[in-house]
Coordinates of C-alpha atoms in Angstrom, one line a residue:
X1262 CA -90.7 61.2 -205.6
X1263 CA -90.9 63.8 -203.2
X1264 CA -94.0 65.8 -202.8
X1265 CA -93.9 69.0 -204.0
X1266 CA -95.1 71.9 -201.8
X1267 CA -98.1 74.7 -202.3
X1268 CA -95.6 77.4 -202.4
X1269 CA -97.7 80.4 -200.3
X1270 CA -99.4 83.5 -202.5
X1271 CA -97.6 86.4 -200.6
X1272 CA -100.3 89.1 -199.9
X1273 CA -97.7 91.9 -200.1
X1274 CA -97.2 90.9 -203.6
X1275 CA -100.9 90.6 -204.0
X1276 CA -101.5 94.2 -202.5
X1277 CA -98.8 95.9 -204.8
X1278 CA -100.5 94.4 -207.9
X1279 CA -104.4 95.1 -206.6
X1280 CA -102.7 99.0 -206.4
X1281 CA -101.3 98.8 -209.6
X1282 CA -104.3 97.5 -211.5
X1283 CA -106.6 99.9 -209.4
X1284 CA -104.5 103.0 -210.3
X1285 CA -105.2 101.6 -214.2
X1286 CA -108.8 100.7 -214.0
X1287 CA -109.4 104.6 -211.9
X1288 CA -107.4 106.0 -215.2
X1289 CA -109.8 103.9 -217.7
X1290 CA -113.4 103.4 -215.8
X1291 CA -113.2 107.4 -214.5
X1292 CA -115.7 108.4 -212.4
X1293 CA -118.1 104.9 -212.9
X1294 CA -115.5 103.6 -210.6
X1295 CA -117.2 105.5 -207.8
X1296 CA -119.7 102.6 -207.7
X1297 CA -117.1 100.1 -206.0
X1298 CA -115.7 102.0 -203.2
X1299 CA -118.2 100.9 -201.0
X1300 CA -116.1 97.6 -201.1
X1301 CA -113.0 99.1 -199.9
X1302 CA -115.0 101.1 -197.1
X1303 CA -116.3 98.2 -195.9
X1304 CA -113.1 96.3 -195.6
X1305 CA -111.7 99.7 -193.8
X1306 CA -114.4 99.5 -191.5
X1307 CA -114.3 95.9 -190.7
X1308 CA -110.4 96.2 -189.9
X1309 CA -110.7 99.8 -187.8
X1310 CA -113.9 98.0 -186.2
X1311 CA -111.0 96.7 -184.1
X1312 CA -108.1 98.9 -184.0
X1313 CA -109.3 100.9 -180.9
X1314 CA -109.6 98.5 -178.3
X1315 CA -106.2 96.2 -180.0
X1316 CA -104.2 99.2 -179.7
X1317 CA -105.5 100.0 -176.3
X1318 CA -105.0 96.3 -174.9
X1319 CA -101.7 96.0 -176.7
X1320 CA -100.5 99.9 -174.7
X1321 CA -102.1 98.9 -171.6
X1322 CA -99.9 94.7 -171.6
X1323 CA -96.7 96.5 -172.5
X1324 CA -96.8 99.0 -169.9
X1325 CA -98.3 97.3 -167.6
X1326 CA -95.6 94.3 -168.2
X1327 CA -92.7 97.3 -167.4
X1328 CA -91.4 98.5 -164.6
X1329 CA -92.0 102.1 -163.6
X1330 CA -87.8 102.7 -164.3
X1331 CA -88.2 100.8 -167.8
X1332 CA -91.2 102.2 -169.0
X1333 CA -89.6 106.0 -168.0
X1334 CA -86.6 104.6 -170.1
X1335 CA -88.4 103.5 -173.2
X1336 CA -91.2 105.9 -172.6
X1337 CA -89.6 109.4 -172.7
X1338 CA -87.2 108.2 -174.9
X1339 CA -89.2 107.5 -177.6
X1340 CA -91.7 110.5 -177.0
X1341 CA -88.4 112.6 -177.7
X1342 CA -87.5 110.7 -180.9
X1343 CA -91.4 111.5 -181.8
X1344 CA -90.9 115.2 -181.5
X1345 CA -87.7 115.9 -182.7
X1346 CA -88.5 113.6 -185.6
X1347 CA -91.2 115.4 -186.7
X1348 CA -89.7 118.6 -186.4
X1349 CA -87.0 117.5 -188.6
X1350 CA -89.4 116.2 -191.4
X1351 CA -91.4 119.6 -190.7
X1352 CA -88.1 121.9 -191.0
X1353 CA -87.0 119.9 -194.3
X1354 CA -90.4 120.1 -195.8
X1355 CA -90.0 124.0 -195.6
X1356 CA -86.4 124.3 -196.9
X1357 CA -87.6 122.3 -199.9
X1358 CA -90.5 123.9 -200.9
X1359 CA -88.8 127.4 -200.7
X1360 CA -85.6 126.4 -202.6
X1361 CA -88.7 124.6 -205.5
X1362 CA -91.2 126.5 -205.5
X1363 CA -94.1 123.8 -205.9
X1364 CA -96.7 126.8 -205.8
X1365 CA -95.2 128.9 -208.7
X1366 CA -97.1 129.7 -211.8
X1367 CA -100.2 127.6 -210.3
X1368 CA -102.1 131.4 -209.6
X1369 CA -103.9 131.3 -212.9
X1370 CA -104.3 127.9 -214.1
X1371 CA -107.8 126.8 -214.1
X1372 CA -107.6 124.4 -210.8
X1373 CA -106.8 127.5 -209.2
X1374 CA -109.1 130.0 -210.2
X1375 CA -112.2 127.3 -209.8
X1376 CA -111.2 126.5 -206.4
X1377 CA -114.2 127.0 -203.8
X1378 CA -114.4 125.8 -200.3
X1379 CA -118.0 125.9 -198.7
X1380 CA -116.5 124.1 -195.1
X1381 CA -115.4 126.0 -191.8
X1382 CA -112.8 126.9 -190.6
X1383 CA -111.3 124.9 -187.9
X1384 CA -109.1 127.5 -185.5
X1385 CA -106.9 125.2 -183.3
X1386 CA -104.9 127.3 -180.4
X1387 CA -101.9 125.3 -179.0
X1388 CA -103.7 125.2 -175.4
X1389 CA -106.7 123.5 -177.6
X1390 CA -104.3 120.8 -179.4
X1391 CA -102.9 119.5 -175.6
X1392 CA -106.9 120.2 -174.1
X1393 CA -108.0 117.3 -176.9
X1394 CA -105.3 115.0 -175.9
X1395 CA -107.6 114.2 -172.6
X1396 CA -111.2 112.8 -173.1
X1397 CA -113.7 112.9 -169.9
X1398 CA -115.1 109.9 -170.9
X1399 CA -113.4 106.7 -172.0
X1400 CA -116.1 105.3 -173.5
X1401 CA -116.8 107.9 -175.5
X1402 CA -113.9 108.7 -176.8
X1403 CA -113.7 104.9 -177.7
X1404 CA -116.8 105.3 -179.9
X1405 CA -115.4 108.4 -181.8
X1406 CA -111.9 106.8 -182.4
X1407 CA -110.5 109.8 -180.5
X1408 CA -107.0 107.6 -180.5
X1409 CA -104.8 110.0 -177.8
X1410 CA -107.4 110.4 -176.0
X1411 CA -107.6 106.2 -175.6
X1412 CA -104.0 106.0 -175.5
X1413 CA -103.3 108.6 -172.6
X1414 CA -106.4 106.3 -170.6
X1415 CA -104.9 103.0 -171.6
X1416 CA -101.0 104.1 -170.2
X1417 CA -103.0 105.4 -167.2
X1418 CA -104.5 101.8 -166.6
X1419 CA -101.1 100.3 -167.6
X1420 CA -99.3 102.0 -164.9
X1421 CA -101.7 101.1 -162.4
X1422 CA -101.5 97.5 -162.8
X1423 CA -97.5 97.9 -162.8
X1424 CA -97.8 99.6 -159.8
X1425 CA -100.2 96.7 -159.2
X1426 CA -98.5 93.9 -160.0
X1427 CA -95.0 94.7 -158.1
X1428 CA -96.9 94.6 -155.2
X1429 CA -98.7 91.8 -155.9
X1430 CA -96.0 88.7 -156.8
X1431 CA -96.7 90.2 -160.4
X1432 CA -100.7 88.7 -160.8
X1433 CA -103.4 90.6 -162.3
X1434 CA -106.3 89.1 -163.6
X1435 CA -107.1 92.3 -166.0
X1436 CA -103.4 92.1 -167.3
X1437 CA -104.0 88.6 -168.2
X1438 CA -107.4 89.4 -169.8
X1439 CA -106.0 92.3 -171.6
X1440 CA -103.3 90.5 -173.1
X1441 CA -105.7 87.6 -174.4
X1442 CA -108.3 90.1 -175.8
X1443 CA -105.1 91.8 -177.8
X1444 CA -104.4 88.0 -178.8
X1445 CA -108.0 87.4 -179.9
X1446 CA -108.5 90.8 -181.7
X1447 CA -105.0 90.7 -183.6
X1448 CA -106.8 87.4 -184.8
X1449 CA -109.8 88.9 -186.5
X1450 CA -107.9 91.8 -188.0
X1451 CA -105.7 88.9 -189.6
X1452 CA -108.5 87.3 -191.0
X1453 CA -110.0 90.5 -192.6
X1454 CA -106.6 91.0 -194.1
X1455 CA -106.9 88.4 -196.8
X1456 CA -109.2 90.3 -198.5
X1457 CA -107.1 93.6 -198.6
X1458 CA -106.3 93.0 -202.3
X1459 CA -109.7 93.6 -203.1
X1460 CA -110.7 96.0 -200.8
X1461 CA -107.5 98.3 -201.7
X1462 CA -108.5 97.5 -205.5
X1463 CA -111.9 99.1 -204.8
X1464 CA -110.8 101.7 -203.0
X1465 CA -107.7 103.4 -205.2
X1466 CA -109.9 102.4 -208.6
X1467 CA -112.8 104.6 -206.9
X1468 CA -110.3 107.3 -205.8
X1469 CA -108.0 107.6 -209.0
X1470 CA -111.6 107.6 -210.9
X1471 CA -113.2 110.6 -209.0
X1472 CA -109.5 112.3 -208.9
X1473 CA -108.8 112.1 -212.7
X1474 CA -105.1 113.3 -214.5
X1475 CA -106.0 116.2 -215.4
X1476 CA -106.2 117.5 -211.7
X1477 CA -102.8 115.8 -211.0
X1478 CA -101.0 117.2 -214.2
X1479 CA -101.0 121.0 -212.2
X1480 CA -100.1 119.5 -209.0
X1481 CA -97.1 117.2 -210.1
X1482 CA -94.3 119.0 -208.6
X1483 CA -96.2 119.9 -205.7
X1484 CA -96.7 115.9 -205.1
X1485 CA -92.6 115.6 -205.9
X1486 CA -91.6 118.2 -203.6
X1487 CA -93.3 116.2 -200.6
X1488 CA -92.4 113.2 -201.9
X1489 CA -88.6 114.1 -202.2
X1490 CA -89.3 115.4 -198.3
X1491 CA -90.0 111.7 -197.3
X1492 CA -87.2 110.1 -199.2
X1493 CA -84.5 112.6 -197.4
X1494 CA -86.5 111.5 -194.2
X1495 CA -86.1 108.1 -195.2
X1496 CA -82.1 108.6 -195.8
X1497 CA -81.7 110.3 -192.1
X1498 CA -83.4 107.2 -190.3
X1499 CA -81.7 104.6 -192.7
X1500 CA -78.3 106.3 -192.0
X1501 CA -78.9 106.4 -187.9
X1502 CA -80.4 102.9 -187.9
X1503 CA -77.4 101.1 -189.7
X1504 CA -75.0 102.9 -187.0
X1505 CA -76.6 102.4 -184.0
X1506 CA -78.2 99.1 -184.6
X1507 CA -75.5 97.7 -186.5
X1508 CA -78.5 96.3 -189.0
X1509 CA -77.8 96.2 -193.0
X1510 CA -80.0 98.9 -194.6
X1511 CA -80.4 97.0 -197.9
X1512 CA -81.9 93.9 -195.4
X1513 CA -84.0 96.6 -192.9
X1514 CA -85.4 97.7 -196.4
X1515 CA -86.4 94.4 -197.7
X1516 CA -88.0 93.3 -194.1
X1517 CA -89.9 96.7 -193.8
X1518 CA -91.2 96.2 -197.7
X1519 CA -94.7 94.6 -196.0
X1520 CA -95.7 97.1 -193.9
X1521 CA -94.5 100.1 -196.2
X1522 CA -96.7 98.3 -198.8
X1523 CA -99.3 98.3 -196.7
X1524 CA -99.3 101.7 -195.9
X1525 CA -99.1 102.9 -199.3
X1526 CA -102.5 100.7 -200.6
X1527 CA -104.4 101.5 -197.3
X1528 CA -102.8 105.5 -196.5
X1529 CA -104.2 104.5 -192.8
X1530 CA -101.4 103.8 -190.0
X1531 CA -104.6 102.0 -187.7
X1532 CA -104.5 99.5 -190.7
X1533 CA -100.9 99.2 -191.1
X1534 CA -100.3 98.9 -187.3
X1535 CA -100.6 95.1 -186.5
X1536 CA -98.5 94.1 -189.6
X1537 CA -95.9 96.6 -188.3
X1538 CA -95.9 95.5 -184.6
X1539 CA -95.4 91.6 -186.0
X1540 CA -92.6 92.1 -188.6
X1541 CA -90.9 94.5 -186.5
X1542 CA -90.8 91.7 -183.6
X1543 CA -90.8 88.9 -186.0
X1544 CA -88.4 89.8 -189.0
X1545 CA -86.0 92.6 -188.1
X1546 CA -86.0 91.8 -184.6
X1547 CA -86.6 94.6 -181.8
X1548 CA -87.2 93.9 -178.1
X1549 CA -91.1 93.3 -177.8
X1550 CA -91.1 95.6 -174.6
X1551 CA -89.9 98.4 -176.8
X1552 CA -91.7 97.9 -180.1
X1553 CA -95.0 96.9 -178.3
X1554 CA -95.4 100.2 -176.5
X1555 CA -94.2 102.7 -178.9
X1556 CA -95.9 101.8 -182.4
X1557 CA -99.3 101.9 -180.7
X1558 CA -98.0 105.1 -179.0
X1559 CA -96.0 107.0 -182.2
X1560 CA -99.2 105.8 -184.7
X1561 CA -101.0 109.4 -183.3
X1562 CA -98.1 111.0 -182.0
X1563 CA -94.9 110.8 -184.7
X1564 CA -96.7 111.7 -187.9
X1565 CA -93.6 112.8 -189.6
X1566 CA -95.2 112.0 -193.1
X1567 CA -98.0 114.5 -191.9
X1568 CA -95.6 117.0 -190.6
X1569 CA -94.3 117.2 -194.1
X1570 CA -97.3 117.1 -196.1
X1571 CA -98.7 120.3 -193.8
X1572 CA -95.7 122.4 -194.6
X1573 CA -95.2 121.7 -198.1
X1574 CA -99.1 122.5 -198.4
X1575 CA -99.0 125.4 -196.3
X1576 CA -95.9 126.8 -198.7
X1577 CA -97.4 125.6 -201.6
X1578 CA -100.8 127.8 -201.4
X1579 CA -98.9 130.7 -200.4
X1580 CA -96.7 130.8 -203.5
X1581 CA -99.6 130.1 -205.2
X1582 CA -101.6 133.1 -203.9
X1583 CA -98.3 135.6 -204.4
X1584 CA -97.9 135.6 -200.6
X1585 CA -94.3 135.4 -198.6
X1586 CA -93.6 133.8 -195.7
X1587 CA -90.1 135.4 -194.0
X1588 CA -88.2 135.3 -191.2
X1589 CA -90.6 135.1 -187.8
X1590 CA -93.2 133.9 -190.1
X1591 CA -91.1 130.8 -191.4
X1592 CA -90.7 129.7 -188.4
X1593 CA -94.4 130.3 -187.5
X1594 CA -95.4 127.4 -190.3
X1595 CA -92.7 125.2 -188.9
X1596 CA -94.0 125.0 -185.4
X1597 CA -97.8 124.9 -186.5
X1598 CA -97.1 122.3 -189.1
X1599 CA -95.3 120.1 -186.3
X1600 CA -97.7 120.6 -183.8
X1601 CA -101.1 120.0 -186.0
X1602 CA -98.9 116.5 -186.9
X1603 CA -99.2 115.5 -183.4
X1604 CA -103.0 116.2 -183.9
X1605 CA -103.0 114.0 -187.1
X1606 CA -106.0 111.5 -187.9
X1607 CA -105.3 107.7 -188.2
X1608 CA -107.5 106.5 -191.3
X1609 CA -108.2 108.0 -194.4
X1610 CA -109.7 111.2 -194.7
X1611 CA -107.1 112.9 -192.4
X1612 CA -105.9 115.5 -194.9
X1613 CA -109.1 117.6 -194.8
X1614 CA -109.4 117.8 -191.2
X1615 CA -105.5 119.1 -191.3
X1616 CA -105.6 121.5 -194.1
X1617 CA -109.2 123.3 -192.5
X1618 CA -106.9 123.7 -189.3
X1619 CA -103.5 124.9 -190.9
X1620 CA -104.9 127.2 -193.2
X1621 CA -107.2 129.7 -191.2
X1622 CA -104.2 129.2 -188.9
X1623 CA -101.5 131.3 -191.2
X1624 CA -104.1 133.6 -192.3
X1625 CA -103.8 131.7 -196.2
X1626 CA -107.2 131.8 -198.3
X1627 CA -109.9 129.3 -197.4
X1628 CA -110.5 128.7 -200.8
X1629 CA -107.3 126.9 -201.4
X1630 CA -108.4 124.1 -199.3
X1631 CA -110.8 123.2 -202.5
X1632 CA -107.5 122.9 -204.4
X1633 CA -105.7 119.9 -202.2
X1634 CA -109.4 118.5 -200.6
X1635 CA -109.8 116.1 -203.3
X1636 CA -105.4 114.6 -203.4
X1637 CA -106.6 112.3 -200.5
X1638 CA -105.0 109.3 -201.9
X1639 CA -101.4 110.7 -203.4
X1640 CA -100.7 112.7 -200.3
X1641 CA -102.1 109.9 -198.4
X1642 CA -99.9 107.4 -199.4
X1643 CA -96.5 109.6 -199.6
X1644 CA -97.1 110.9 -195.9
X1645 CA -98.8 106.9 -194.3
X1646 CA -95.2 105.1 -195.5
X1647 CA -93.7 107.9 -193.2
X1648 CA -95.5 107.9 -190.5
X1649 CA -96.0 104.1 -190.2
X1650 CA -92.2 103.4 -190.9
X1651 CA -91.1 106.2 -188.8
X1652 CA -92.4 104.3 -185.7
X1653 CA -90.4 101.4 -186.4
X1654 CA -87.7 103.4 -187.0
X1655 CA -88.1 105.3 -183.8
X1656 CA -88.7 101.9 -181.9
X1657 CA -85.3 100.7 -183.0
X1658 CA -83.3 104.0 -182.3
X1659 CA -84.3 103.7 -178.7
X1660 CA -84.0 99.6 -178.4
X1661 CA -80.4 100.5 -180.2
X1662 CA -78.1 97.2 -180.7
X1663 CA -78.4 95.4 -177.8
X1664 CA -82.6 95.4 -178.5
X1665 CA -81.8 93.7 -181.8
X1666 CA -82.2 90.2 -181.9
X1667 CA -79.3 89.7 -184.8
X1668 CA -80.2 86.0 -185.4
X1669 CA -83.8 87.1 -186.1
X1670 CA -82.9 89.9 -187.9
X1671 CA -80.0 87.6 -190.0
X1672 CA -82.8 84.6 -190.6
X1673 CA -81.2 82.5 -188.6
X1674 CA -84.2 81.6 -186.1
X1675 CA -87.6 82.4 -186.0
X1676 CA -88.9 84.7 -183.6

């Protein structure tokens, strides 16, 4: 008799369910849930401990691997896709929450009127948001996880060792050791992956505890509006993916489930990014030159779930304070909400940071920060499946058909 075979516990099933039964035990345990999110911050830490220098070895190997004419190819490419992607999501966002009003009728409800926020202002000029983008020390910017400022050093060090190696019979002893440190480090930040149930369970439990419904209730249509945003995001890049890639949408959807349930339990594209990078290679198929350069690259720079989030918020907390937004001014929230998504945090937490800059920035009550501070994890999650599947999306837009491997992508070889 044949020996029958351990058939393999898949973790993406295993996050879903840790999500599902942390959302339950937030609802029942309340606020005494607070006591296990240490967990979860300690399995975020232990992951992010490593995201900086992976994503900054994985930049520098693919563009040092490129020629200066491919990388210019792939490179501006793709930074295009990232803008006008995000002004798309930004532009929809708007359109939506004027034509629902998510802010109407919220003025005098009680989560309103007890609304305080103690925090500063954060005033961000355009001038300030390209200044931030360049660090004057690597190192550290490294240790505060300033990610564009790491990125824009680790393309500079990738072009040198192209230029480098085409003039050197292609050798480089620091390409070599970058790519085996990206190698090593993707290995630990496997390994602390088999614990994501758990941490994930501690993590929404302790959030959904300290949140409680009856914050939610108010703020349901608010949540729908941006969530309705994404899902006519989603449709666009579905729609332009099937034509140009000639790829099955129901299939893209199914290979893409992982790391879009990733994103949802973590809300942190750092996290997501090495299970994107692998199952966009490895299951649906995209040239490695393409996707290895721009995930790393779109994780801080096409934030179109964030771009969203910003201008539904920004809409939302006029409405709800009886002011209007027309004409010049419209288009004022558009262009801040796109470019404070290029300014966009990697890891939990981000929302604060964006809401103290975009608010003092339209002139809209500081106090309405206090309102949205606490929707860390909903808004979290509906914006990080966004911004994380956006990059895949955008990789494949600018590999197009011929930088689909089909046999991968059709299960008929492994990568």
């Amino acid at each position: 008799m044949a020996e029958t075979k351990k058939k393999k516990v898949n973790i993406t099933n295993l996050i879903v369910l840790s999500m599902v039964i942390g959302v339950v035990a937030g609802i029942v345990g309340g606020s005494a849930m607070a006591q296990i999110q240490f967990v979860g911050d300690i399995f975020f830490r232990l992951v992010q401990m490593g995201i900086v220098p992976f994503v900054m070895c994985t930049i520098i190997v693919a563009v040092g691997g490129l020629t200066p004419q491919a990388l210019s190819g792939v490179g501006l490419k793709g930074i295009g896709i990232f803008a006008v992607s995000s002004f798309i999501a930004a532009g929809i966002a708007l359109v939506l929450s004027l034509v629902l009003q998510p802010g109407a009728g919220l003025g005098e409800t009680a989560l309103v009127q007890d609304a305080v926020f103690e925090g500063e202002a954060s005033v961000v000029t355009f001038q300030d948001t390209l200044l931030s983008f360049f660090g004057n020390n690597i190192v550290s910017s490294m240790g505060a996880g300033s990610m564009v400022q790491c990125i824009v050093f680790a393309i500079a060090l990738g072009l040198a060792i192209s230029f480098w190696r085409n003039t050197h019979d292609g050798k480089c002893l620091v390409y070599d050791f970058m790519g085996e440190l990206a190698s090593l480090l993707l290995n630990i930040i496997r390994a602390v992956m088999t614990i994501a149930p758990i941490g994930i369970f501690c993590y929404v439990s302790s959030m959904v505890g300290s949140l409680g419904a009856e914050v939610l209730i108010p703020l349901v249509k608010y949540l729908g509006v941006m969530a309705l945003a994404t899902v006519v995001m989603f449709f666009i890049y579905f729609a332009l993916v099937s034509v140009r890639c000639r790829l099955n949408p129901v299939k893209l959807i199914k290979k893409m489930w992982p790391m879009s349930a990733l994103a949802l339990g973590t809300i942190s594209s750092a996290v997501t990014l090495p299970t994107a990078m692998e199952d966009t290679k490895n299951k649906i198929g995209c040239d490695s030159e393409v996707s290895d350069l721009l995930l790393p690259l779109g994780m801080p720079l096409n934030s179109n779930g964030a771009a969203i989030h910003l201008a539904v918020t920004a809409i939302t907390i006029a409405q709800i304070y009886g002011i209007t937004f027309a004409g010049p001014e419209l288009l004022t929230v558009w262009v801040i909400s796109f470019l404070l998504s290029l300014a966009n945090a990697v890891s939990p937490g981000a929302s604060l940071v964006s809401l103290t800059m975009i608010v003092p920035a339209l002139n809209l009550p500081m106090a309405a920060v206090g309102i949205f501070a606490g929707l860390e994890y909903p808004t979290g999650a509906i914006r990080t499946i966004l911004n994380v599947d956006g990059d895949v999306f955008a990789a494949l837009l600018v590999a197009g058909d011929k930088g689909i491997d089909h046999d991968i992508f059709e299960d008929k070889v492994k990568a």
